[in-house]
mmCIF file of C-alpha atoms in Angstrom:
data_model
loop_
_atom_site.group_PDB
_atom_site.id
_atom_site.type_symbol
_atom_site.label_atom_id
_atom_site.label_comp_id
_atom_site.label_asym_id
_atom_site.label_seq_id
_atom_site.Cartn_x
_atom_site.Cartn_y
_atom_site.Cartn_z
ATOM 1 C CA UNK B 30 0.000 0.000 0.000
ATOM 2 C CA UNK B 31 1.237 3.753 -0.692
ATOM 3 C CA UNK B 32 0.955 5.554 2.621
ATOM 4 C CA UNK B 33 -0.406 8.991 0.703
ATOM 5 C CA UNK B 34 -1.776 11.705 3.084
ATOM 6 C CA UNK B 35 -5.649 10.764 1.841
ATOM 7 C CA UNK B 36 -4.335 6.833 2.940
ATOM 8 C CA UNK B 37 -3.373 7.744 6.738
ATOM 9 C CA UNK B 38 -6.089 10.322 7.167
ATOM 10 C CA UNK B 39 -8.170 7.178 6.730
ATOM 11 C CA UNK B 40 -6.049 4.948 8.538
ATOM 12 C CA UNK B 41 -6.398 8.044 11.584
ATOM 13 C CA UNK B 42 -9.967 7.843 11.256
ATOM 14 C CA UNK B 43 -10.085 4.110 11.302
ATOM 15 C CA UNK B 44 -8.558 4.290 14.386
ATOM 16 C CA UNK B 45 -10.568 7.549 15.754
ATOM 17 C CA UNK B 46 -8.116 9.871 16.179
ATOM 18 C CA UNK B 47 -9.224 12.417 13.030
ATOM 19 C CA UNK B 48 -10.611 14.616 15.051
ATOM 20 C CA UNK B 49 -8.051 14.574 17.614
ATOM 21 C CA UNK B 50 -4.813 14.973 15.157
ATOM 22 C CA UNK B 51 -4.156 16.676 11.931
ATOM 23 C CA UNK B 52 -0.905 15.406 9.447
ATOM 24 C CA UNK B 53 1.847 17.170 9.650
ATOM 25 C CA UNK B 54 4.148 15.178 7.374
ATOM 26 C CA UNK B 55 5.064 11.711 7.014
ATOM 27 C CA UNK B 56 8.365 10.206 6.349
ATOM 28 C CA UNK B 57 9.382 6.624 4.866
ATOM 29 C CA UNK B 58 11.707 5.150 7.269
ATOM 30 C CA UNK B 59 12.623 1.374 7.845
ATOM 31 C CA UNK B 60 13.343 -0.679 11.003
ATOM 32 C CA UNK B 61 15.546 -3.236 10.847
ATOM 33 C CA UNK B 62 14.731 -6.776 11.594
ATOM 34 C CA UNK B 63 17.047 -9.048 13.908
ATOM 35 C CA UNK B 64 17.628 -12.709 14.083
ATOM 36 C CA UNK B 65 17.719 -14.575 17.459
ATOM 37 C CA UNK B 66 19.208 -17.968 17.240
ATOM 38 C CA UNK B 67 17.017 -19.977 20.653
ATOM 39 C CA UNK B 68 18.567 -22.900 22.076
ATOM 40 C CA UNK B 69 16.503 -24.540 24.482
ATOM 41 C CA UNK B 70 18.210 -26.807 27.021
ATOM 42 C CA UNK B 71 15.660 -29.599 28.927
ATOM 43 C CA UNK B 72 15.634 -33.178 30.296
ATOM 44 C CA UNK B 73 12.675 -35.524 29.063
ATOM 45 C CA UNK B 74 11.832 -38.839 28.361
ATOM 46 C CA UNK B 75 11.461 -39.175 23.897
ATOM 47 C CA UNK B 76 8.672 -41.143 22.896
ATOM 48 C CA UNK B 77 9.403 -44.261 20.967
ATOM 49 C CA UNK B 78 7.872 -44.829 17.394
ATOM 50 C CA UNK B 79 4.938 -47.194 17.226
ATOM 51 C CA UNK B 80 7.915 -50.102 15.921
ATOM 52 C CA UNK B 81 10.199 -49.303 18.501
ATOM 53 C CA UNK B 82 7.201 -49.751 21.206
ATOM 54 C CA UNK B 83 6.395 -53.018 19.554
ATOM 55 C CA UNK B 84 9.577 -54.411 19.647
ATOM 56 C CA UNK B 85 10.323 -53.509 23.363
ATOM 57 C CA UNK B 86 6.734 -55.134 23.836
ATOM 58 C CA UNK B 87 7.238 -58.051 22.193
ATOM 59 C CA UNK B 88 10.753 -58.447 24.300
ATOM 60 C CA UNK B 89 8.880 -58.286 26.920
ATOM 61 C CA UNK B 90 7.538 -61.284 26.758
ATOM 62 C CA UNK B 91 10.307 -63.424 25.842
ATOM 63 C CA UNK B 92 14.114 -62.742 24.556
ATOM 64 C CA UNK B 93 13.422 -63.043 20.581
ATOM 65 C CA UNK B 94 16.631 -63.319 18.016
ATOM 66 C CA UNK B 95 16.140 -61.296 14.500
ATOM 67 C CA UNK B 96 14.588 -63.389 12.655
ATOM 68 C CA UNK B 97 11.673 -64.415 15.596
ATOM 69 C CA UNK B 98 10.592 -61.034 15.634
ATOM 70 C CA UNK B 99 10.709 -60.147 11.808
ATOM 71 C CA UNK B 100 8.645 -63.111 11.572
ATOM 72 C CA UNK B 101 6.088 -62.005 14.191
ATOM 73 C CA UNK B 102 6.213 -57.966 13.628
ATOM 74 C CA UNK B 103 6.168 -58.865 9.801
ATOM 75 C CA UNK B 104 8.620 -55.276 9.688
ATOM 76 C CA UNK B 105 10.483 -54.495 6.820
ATOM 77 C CA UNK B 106 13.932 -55.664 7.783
ATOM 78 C CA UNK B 107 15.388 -52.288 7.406
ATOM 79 C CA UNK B 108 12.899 -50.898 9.558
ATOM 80 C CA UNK B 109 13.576 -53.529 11.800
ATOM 81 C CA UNK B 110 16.938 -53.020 12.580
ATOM 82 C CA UNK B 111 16.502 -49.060 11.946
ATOM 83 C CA UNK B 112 14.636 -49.464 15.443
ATOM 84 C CA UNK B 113 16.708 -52.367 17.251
ATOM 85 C CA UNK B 114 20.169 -50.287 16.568
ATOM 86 C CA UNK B 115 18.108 -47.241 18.201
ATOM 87 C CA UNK B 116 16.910 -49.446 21.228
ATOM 88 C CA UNK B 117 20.650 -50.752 21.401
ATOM 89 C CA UNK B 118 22.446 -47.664 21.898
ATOM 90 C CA UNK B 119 19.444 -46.011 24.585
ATOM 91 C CA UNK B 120 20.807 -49.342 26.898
ATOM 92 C CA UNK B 121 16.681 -50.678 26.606
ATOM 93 C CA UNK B 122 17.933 -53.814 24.973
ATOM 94 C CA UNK B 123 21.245 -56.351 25.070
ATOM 95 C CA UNK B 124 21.939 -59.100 23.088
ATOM 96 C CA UNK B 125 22.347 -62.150 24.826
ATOM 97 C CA UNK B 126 23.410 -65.273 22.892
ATOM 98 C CA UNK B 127 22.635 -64.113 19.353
ATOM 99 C CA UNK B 128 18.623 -63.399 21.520
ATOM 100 C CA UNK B 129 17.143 -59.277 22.124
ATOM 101 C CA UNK B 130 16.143 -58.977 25.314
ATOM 102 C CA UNK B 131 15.357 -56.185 27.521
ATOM 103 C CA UNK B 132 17.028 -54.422 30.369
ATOM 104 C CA UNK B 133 16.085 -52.944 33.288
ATOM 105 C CA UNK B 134 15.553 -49.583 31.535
ATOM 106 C CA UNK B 135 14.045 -51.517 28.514
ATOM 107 C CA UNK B 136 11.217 -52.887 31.057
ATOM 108 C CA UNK B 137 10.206 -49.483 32.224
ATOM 109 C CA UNK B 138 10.322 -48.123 28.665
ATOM 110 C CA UNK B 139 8.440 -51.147 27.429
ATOM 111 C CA UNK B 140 5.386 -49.642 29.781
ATOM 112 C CA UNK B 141 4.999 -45.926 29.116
ATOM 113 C CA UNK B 142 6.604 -46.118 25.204
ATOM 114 C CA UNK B 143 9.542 -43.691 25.849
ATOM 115 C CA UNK B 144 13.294 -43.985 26.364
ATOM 116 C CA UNK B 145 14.886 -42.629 29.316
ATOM 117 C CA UNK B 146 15.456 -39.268 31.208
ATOM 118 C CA UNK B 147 18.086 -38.175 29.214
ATOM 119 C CA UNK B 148 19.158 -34.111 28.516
ATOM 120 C CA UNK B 149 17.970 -32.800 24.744
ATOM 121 C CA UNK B 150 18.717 -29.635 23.003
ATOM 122 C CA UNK B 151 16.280 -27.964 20.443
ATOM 123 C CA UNK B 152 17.564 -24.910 18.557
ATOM 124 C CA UNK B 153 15.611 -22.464 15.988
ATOM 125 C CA UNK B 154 14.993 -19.063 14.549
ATOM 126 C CA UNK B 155 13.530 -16.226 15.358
ATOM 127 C CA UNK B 156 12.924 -12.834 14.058
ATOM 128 C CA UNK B 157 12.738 -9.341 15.870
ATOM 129 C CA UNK B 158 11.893 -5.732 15.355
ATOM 130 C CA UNK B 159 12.488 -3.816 18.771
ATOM 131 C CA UNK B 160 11.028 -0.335 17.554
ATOM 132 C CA UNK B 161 7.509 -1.931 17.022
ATOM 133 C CA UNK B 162 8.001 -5.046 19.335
ATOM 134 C CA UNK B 163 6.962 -7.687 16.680
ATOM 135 C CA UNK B 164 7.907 -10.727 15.991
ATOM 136 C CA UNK B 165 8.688 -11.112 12.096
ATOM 137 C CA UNK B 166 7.225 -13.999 10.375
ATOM 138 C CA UNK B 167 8.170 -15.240 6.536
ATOM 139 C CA UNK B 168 10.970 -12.914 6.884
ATOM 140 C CA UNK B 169 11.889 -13.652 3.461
ATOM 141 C CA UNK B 170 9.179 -11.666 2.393
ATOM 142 C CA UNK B 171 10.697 -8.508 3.794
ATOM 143 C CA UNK B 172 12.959 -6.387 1.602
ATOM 144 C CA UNK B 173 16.740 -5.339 1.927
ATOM 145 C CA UNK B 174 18.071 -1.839 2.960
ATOM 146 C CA UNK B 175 16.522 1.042 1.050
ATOM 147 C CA UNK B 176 15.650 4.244 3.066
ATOM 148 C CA UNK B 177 17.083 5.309 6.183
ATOM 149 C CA UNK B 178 17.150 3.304 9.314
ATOM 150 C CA UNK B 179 14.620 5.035 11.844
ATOM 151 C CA UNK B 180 16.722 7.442 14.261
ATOM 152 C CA UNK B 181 14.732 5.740 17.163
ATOM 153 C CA UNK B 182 16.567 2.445 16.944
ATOM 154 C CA UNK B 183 19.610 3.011 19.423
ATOM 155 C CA UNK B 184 21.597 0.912 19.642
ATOM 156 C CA UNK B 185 20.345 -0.673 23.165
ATOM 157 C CA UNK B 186 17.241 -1.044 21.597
ATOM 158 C CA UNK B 187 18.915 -3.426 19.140
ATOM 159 C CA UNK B 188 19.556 -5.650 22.293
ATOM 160 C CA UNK B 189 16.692 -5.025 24.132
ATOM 161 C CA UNK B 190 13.993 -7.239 23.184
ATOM 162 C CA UNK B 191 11.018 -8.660 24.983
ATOM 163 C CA UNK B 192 12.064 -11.750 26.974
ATOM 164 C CA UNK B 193 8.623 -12.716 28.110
ATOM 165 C CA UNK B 194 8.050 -15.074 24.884
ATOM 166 C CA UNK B 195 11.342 -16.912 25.822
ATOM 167 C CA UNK B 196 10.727 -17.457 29.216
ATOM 168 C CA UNK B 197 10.938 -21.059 31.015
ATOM 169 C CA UNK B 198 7.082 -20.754 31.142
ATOM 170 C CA UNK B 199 6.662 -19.647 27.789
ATOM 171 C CA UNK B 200 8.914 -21.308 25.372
ATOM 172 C CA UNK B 201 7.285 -24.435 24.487
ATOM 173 C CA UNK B 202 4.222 -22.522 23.443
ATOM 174 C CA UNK B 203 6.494 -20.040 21.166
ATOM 175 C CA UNK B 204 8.573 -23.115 20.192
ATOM 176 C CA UNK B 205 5.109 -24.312 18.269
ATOM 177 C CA UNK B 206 4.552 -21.498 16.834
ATOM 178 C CA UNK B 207 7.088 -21.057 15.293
ATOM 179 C CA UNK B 208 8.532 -23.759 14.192
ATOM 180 C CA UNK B 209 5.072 -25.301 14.025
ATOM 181 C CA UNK B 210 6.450 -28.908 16.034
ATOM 182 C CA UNK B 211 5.412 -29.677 19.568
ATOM 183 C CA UNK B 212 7.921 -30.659 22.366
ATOM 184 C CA UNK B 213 4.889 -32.649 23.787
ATOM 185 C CA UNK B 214 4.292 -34.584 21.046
ATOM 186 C CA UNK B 215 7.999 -36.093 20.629
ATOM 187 C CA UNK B 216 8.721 -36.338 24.704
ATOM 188 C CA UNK B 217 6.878 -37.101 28.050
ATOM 189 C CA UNK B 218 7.997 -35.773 31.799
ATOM 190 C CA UNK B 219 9.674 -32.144 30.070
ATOM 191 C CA UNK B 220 11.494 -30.143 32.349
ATOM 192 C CA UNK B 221 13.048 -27.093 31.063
ATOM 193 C CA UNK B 222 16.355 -26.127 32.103
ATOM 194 C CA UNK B 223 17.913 -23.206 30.379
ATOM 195 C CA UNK B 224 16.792 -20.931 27.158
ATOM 196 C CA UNK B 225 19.720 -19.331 25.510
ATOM 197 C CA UNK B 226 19.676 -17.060 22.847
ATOM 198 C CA UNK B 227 22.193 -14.936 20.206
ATOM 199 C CA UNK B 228 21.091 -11.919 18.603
ATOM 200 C CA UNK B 229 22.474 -11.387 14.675
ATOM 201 C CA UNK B 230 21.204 -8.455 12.719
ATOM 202 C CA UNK B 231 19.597 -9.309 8.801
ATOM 203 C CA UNK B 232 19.261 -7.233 5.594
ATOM 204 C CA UNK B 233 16.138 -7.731 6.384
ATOM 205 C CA UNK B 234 14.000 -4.311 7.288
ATOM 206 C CA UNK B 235 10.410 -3.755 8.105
ATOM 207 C CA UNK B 236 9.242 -0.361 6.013
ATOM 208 C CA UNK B 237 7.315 2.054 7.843
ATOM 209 C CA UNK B 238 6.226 5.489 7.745
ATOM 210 C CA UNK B 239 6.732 7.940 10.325
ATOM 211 C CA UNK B 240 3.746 10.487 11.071
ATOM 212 C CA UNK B 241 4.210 14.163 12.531
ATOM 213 C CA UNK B 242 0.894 14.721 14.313
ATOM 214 C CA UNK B 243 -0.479 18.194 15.586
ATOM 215 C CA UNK B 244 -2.871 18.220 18.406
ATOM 216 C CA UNK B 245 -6.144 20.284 17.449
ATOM 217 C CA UNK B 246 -6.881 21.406 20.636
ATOM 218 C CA UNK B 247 -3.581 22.546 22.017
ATOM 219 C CA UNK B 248 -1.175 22.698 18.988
ATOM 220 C CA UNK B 249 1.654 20.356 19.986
ATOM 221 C CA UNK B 250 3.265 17.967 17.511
ATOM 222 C CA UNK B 251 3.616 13.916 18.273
ATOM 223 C CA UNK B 252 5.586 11.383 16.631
ATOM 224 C CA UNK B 253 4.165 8.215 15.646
ATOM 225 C CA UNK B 254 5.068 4.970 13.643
ATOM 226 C CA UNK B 255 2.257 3.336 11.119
ATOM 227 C CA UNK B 256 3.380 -0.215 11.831
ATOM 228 C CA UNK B 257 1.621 -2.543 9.095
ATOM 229 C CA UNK B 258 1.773 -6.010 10.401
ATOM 230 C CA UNK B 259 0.057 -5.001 13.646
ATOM 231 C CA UNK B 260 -2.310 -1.930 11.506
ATOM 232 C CA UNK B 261 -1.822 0.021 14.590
ATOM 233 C CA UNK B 262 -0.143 3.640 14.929
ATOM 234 C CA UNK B 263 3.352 3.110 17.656
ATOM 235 C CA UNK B 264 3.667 6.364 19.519
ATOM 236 C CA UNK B 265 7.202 7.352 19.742
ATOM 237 C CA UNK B 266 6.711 10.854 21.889
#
């Protein structure tokens, strides 16, 4: 959209301040986007895939060589081992005489599906603007560089950021959305430990026009930011 005076005169009555605030001038600026690589540090218990379960069940009930539980799983024999090298090196199984059968580990697993408390690590992306205080999705869609940088990005609001999303509380819900996966879906008894996080700028920038607004009734001018992913007007003084 082209931000023309007739444009935000609607977009200040949309929001009913026309008859608070007359356009002074507007200004294209841009905001620049930053990247925050998240690494979340937790202990749980990963679930097992449904042939991983059966095999631990099926070892349950007696040790089983290879070919005893190809024959009674009726698995692909990649798939097979695929799932019996994965059981071997979590410690749930041993071979015993050329025979799969479980340990102690493997017996608890082979009841609630998952392998053991171990530490994971899950690491993605993120995108910030600080200015605006949104979080940037399909960043790609965002253009480089091209008119100046807004003079209210300091450079302590480059750094500055709201934690609240990456809180302990917090981060499996923002984890979802936005890498669209769930922590509870792949693990069982999750206990976050840490959440980490490194801030890299992009040539990414969010494009924005800045709006001088004059008070009607007592003639003083205000600075605000049109932000158009959140259609709302950011009031800088």
């Amino acid at each position: 959209m082209k931000y023309t005076l007739d444009v935000m005169y609607e977009l200040l009555t949309e929001k009913q301040m026309a008859d608070l605030y007359s356009i002074q001038k507007i200004t294209p600026y841009e905001l620049p986007i930053n990247a925050y690589q998240v690494t979340i540090h937790f202990q749980a218990k990963k679930k097992y895939s449904i042939f991983a379960e059966q095999i631990l069940r099926f070892l349950a009930l007696a040790s089983l060589d290879e070919d005893m539980l190809q024959d009674m799983l009726g698995f692909q024999e990649e798939d097979l081992r695929e799932n019996i090298a994965l059981l071997l090196a979590d410690g749930a199984i041993i071979v015993n005489q050329e025979q799969y059968e479980l340990t102690d580990l493997g017996k608890e697993s082979a009841i609630d599906g998952c392998a053991s408390l171990q530490h994971h690590i899950k690491t993605f992306t993120c995108y910030w603007e600080p200015v605006t205080d949104q979080w940037i999705e399909e960043v790609n869609q965002f253009l480089p560089r091209e008119h100046l940088i807004h003079p209210a990005v300091s450079k302590q609001q480059k750094m500055d950021f709201s934690h609240s999303f990456l809180e302990k509380g917090c981060i499996q819900s923002f984890y979802t959305k936005v890498t669209g996966e769930s922590l509870s879906s792949q693990y069982e008894a999750i206990q976050i430990e840490d959440v980490v996080y490194e801030m890299n700028t992009t040539n990414k920038v969010l494009s924005v026009q800045e709006v001088c607004l004059l008070s009607r009734d007592q003639g003083t001018e205000t600075y605000s930011i049109w932000n158009p992913l959140a259609s709302q007007f950011v009031r800088l003084t």
